[in-house]
Amino acid sequence: MNAVVTAQDLEAIAADHHDGLPFDRGNHDRLLRMPPLRGGRIAHSAAIVTVEAPALESQLAEARATIAEQRDRIAYLESLSMTDELTGLLNRRGFFSHFRREIAAARRQGAKENGKGGGVLVIIDLDGFKRINDTHGHIAGDAYLRQVAQLLVGSVREEDVVARLGGDEFALLLTNTDADCGDVRVRQIAAAAGRSCVRWNNTDLPVRFSFGVQSYGGDDREEDVIRLADSRMYSNKAGRRPRPAGRKTAQPSGHRPVNARTTA
């Protein structure tokens, strides 16, 4: 029930106390028993103010919905800026952002577990990708990249991270893994990739890649870890690249080559 206190009521109360008449206990008790004013009208001689609680709640709900919609929109735009459009993986920006968080998590875990924590970064560069583009066209190259992305995602755990850094270069973050285990896992992935092909216009395009592995922990900087993994990837690629026929390895003077061979 809403209570309305009018100017006449106020005048009656004032008369009870100040006009010299006897105090009316019944009227006083009646006023005390009146319910508190909640969301109704407060009337006085100057104006009537109306407060509608349901209307305020509705406006508040609409404001919250608008804020939630804007927050979702911002999150969507941020995800676009960190996602590779072709493969759906993290792009370079998204990868660096995630890698920084991984190193921070390794730092916290290491502080909690006396130096433990971290994982392995793997840099992957496809072998012969330019030849696929030149021979079969960029549409074939795009299909090839998408299949390689699916292969990599299917070869790691759910908590690991796969990213396309650009062109034919990919990266893996194998979390909570030491260097030896990471190297074994990457060699297994490379072997599995070597047994697969991408089918394009009745042609099987083999999947081959070179890789570099570098462990990381809470004390490392992401740019140093990436530089070391990248360097090891190029060393791996150089060791896998066939040498031109006829090229001989230089021998120290005074020594004759033993069982000298060349590879095509």
PDB file of C-alpha atoms in Angstrom, residues 106-118 216-219:
ATOM      1  CA  ALA A 106      55.572 -20.149 -16.540  1.00  0.00           C
ATOM      2  CA  ARG A 107      57.021 -17.462 -14.271  1.00  0.00           C
ATOM      3  CA  ARG A 108      54.162 -17.826 -11.805  1.00  0.00           C
ATOM      4  CA  GLN A 109      54.318 -21.611 -11.932  1.00  0.00           C
ATOM      5  CA  GLY A 110      58.096 -21.577 -11.476  1.00  0.00           C
ATOM      6  CA  ALA A 111      57.826 -19.357  -8.426  1.00  0.00           C
ATOM      7  CA  LYS A 112      55.267 -21.748  -6.968  1.00  0.00           C
ATOM      8  CA  GLU A 113      57.092 -24.985  -7.833  1.00  0.00           C
ATOM      9  CA  ASN A 114      60.748 -24.014  -7.310  1.00  0.00           C
ATOM     10  CA  GLY A 115      61.840 -23.344 -10.866  1.00  0.00           C
ATOM     11  CA  LYS A 116      59.519 -25.692 -12.757  1.00  0.00           C
ATOM     12  CA  GLY A 117      57.236 -24.499 -15.517  1.00  0.00           C
ATOM     13  CA  GLY A 118      57.543 -23.592 -19.162  1.00  0.00           C
ATOM     14  CA  TYR A 216      61.320 -21.566 -22.685  1.00  0.00           C
ATOM     15  CA  GLY A 217      60.757 -20.741 -19.040  1.00  0.00           C
ATOM     16  CA  GLY A 218      59.659 -17.902 -16.828  1.00  0.00           C
ATOM     17  CA  ASP A 219      63.029 -16.126 -17.038  1.00  0.00           C
TER      18      ASP A 219
END
